[in-house]
XYZ file of C-alpha atoms in Angstrom:
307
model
C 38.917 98.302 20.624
C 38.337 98.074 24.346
C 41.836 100.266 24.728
C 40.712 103.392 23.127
C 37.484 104.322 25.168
C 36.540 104.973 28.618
C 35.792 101.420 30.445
C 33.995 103.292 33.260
C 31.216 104.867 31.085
C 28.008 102.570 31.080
C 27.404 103.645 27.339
C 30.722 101.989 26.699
C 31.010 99.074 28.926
C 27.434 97.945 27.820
C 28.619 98.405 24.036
C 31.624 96.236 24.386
C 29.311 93.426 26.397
C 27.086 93.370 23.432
C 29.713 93.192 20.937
C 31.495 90.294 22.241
C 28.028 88.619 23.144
C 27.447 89.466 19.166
C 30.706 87.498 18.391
C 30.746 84.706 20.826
C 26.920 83.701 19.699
C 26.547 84.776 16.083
C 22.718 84.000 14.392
C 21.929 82.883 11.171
C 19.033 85.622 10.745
C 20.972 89.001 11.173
C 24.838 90.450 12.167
C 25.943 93.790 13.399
C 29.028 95.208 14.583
C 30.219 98.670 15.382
C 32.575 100.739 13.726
C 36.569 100.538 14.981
C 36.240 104.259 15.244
C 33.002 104.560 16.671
C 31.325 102.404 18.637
C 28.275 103.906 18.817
C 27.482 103.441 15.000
C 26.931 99.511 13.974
C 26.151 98.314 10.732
C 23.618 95.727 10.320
C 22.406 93.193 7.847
C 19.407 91.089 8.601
C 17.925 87.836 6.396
C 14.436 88.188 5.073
C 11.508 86.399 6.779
C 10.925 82.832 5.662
C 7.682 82.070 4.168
C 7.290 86.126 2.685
C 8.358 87.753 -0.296
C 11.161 88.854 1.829
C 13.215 85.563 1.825
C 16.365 85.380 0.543
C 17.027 88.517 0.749
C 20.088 90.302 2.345
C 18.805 94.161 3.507
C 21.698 96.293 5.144
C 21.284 99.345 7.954
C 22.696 101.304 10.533
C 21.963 101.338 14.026
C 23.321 105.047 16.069
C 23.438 104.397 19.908
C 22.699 107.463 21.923
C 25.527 108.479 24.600
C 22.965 107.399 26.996
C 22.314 104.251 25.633
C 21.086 101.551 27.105
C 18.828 104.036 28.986
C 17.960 105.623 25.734
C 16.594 103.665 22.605
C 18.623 103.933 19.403
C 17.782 104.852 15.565
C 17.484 102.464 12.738
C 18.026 103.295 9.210
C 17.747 100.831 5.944
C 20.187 101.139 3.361
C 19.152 98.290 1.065
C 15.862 98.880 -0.898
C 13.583 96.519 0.119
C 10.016 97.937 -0.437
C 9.030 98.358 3.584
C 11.137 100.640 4.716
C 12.671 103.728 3.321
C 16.487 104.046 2.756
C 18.976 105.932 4.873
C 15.843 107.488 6.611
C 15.314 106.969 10.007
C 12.271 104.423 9.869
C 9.595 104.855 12.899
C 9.411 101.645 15.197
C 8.359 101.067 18.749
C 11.564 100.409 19.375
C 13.733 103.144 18.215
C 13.864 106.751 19.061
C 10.582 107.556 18.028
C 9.377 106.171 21.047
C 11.227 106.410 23.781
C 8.607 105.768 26.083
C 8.118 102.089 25.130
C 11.934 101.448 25.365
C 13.284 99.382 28.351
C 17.135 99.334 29.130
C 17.356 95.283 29.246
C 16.811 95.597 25.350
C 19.646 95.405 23.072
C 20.869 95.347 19.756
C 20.320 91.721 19.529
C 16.619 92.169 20.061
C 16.056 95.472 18.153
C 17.237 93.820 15.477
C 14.812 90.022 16.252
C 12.168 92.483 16.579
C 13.156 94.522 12.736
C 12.718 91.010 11.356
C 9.506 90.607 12.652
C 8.196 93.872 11.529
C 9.043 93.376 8.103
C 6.302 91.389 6.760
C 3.638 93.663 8.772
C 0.909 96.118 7.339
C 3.383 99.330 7.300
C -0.457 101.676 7.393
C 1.265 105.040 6.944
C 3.927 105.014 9.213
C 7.104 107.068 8.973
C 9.410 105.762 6.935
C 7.711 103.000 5.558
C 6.809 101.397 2.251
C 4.091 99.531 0.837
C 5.516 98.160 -2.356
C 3.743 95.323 -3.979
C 5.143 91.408 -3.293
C 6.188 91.093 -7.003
C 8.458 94.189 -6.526
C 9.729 93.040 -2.977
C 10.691 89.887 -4.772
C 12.601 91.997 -7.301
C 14.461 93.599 -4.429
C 15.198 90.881 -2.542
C 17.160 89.341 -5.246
C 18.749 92.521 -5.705
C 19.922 92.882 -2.208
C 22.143 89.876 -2.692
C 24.765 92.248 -3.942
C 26.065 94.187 -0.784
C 25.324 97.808 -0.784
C 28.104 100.768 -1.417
C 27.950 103.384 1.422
C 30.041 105.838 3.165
C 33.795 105.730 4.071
C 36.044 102.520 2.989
C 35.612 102.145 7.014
C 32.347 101.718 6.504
C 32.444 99.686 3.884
C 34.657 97.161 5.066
C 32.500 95.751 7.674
C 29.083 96.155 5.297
C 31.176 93.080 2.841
C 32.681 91.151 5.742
C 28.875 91.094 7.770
C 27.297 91.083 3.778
C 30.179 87.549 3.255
C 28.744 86.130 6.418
C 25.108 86.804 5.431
C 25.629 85.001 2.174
C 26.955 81.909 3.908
C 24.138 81.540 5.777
C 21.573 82.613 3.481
C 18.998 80.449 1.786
C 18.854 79.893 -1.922
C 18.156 83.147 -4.236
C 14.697 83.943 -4.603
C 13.088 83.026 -8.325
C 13.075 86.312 -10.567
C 9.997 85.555 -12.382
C 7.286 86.032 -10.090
C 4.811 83.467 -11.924
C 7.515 80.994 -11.445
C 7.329 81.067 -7.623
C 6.050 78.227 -5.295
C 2.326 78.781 -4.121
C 2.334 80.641 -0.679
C 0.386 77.680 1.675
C -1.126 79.239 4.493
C 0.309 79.022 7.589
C -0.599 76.874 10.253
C -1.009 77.790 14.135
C 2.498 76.014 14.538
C 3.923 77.962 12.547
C 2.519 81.359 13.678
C 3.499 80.104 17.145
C 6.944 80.038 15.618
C 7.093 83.287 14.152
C 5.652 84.916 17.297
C 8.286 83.285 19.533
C 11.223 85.180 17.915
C 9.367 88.467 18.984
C 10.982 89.200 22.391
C 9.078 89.268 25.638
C 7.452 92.295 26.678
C 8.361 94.071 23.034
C 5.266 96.467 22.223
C 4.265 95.790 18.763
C 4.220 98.678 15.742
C 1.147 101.215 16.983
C 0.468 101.309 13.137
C 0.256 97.692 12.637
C -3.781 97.501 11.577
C -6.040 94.456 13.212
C -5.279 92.115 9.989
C -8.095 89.462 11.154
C -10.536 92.340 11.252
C -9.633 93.315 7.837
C -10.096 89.769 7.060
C -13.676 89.212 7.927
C -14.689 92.560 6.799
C -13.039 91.485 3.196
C -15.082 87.998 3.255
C -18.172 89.755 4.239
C -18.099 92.063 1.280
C -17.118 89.187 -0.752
C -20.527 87.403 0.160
C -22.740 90.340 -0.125
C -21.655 90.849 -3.782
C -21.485 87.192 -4.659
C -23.720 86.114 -7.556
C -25.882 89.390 -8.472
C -27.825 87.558 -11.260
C -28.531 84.816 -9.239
C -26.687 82.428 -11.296
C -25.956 78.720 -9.604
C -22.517 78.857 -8.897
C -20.506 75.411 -8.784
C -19.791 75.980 -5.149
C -23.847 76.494 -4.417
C -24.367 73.013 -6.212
C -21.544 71.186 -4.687
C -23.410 72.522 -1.407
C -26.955 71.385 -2.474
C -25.280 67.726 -3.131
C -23.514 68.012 -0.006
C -26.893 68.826 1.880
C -29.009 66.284 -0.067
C -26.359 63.286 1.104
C -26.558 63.959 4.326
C -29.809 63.892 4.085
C -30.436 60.481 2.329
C -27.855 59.183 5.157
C -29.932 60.215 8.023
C -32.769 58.931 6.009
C -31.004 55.058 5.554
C -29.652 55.271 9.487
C -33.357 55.829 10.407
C -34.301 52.815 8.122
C -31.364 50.657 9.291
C -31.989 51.485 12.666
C -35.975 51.887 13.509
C -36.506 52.298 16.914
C -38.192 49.732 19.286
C -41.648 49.987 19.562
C -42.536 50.529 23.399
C -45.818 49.148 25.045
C -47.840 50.433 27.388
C -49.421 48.656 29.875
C -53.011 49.157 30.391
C -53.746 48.526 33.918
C -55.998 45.807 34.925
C -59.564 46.283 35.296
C -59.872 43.883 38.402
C -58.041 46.417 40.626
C -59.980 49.063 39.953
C -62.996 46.808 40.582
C -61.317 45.192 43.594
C -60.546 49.147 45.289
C -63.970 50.210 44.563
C -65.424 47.028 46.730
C -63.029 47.456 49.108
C -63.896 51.169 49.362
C -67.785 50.522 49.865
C -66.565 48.203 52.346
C -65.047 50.297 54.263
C -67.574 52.669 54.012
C -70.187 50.548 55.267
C -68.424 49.434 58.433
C -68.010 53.508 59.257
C -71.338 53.859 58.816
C -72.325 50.426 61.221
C -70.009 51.616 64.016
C -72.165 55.432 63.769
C -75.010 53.663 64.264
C -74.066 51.411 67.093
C -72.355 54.035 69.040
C -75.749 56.437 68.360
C -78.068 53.000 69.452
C -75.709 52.970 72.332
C -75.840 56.047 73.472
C -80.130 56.343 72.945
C -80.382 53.135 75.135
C -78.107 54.785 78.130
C -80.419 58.199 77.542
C -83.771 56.057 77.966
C -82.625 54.289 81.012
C -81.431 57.242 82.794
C -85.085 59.199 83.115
């Protein structure tokens, strides 16, 4: 491959360094290769999210690299239905195309396509090319999209079965058709959203469209509790709460009884002292007033003697 294009392009010379980084450290979640005639087109397959109606699927695409590529952000295109994203239309993401203002040249394939993944359980709101199909129908299409895809040339689709033979080796089990019959979704735990937000690459903007789902959250529970019991029938959650309240209550009550507090005394103080300062105070009151009178005697008797 290396022998039939221009080593001292950029374009190429960064292509082939991805493509043998691709090879020499494959990934269980996704594959992509370029064409033998043209580098700049891969194909693409990538493994559904674990944990969302998504999993176990096996959803196809094409990446195009732009002749100025890395400098320049590529395209993405689906071509397995999968209820996000359209098919062979060029889907709007903050890092293709679209936007080439949020694109960075240290990107690559490898992340566009960890960051694709990552995208495809979000809240598509309207954006181009995308889907909101409902999670019984994404189920339907995941197990679908277990059967590789037919498009284009017999180049083409060559590499779409050997990266589609790959993807089924590392695949998870099928999904169940019958959407009654799957396992209850648990929600997920802060590990596990700290798991799912450390395959989303450093510094990768996220999808401008993507709504505040926590915000929708508590607006959903607060309309839930304003239009909660309009008759003002006892539900068996308001019970359950009145026994709740009444136990703890009758506990504090028993702790109080188990554990009355110590009564504490208070001293009166002794009458004596008072009666004790009050002598001492006339006292001391008496020998001011003796020493005014001696010094005024004194003072007469030198004042007499004198004339």
């Amino acid at each position: 491959m290396a022998d039939k294009y221009n080593l001292k392009n950029p374009a190429v010379k960064r292509i082939l360094q991805e493509v043998k980084e691709m090879q020499s450290n494959p990934s269980d979640d996704f594959m992509s290769l370029p064409l033998e005639e043209n580098i700049f087109e891969w194909q693409f397959a990538i493994r559904g999210p674990r944990d969302t109606e998504f999993e176990g699927g096996i959803y196809h695409g094409r990446i195009q690299l732009p002749a100025e590529y890395p400098f320049k952000p590529p395209s993405f295109m689906l071509l397995t239905p999968n209820g996000r994203f359209e098919t062979q239309t060029k889907i709007c993401l903050s890092i293709s195309n679209h936007h080439p203002e949020h694109w960075q040249p240290s990107w690559s394939v490898r992340t566009a396509l960890v960051a694709l993944i990552a995208f495809m359980p979000t809240n598509p709101n309207g954006a181009l090319g995308s889907l909101d199909y409902k999670k019984e129908d994404r189920r339907a299409l995941a197990i679908k999209s277990r059967e590789a895809p037919k498009f284009g040339t017999p180049e083409r689709q060559k590499l779409i079965d050997e990266i589609h033979e790959y993807m089924l080796s590392k695949a998870s089990a099928a999904p169940l058709d019958n959407p009654t019959q799957a396992p209850e979704e648990h929600p997920k735990t802060e590990e596990a959203d700290a798991q799912v937000n450390s395959d989303i690459p450093e510094g990768l903007p996220a999808l401008e469209e993507v709504p505040d789902q926590a915000g929708d959250g508590i607006v959903e529970e607060q309309e839930v509790i304003a239009n909660a019991n309009p008759a003002g029938v006892i539900t068996p959650r308001e019970v359950q709460s009145s026994v709740s309240r009444n136990q703890v209550t009758q506990t504090s009550a028993d702790t109080r009884v188990q554990n009355p507090r110590p009564e504490t005394r208070v001293q009166k103080p002794d009458d004596r002292l008072f009666t004790l300062a009050a002598i001492g105070l006339t006292i001391a009151i008496v020998v001011l007033l003796l020493k005014k009178f001696i010094k005024s005697t004194e003072y007469g008797a030198v004042f007499f003697n004198g004339s």
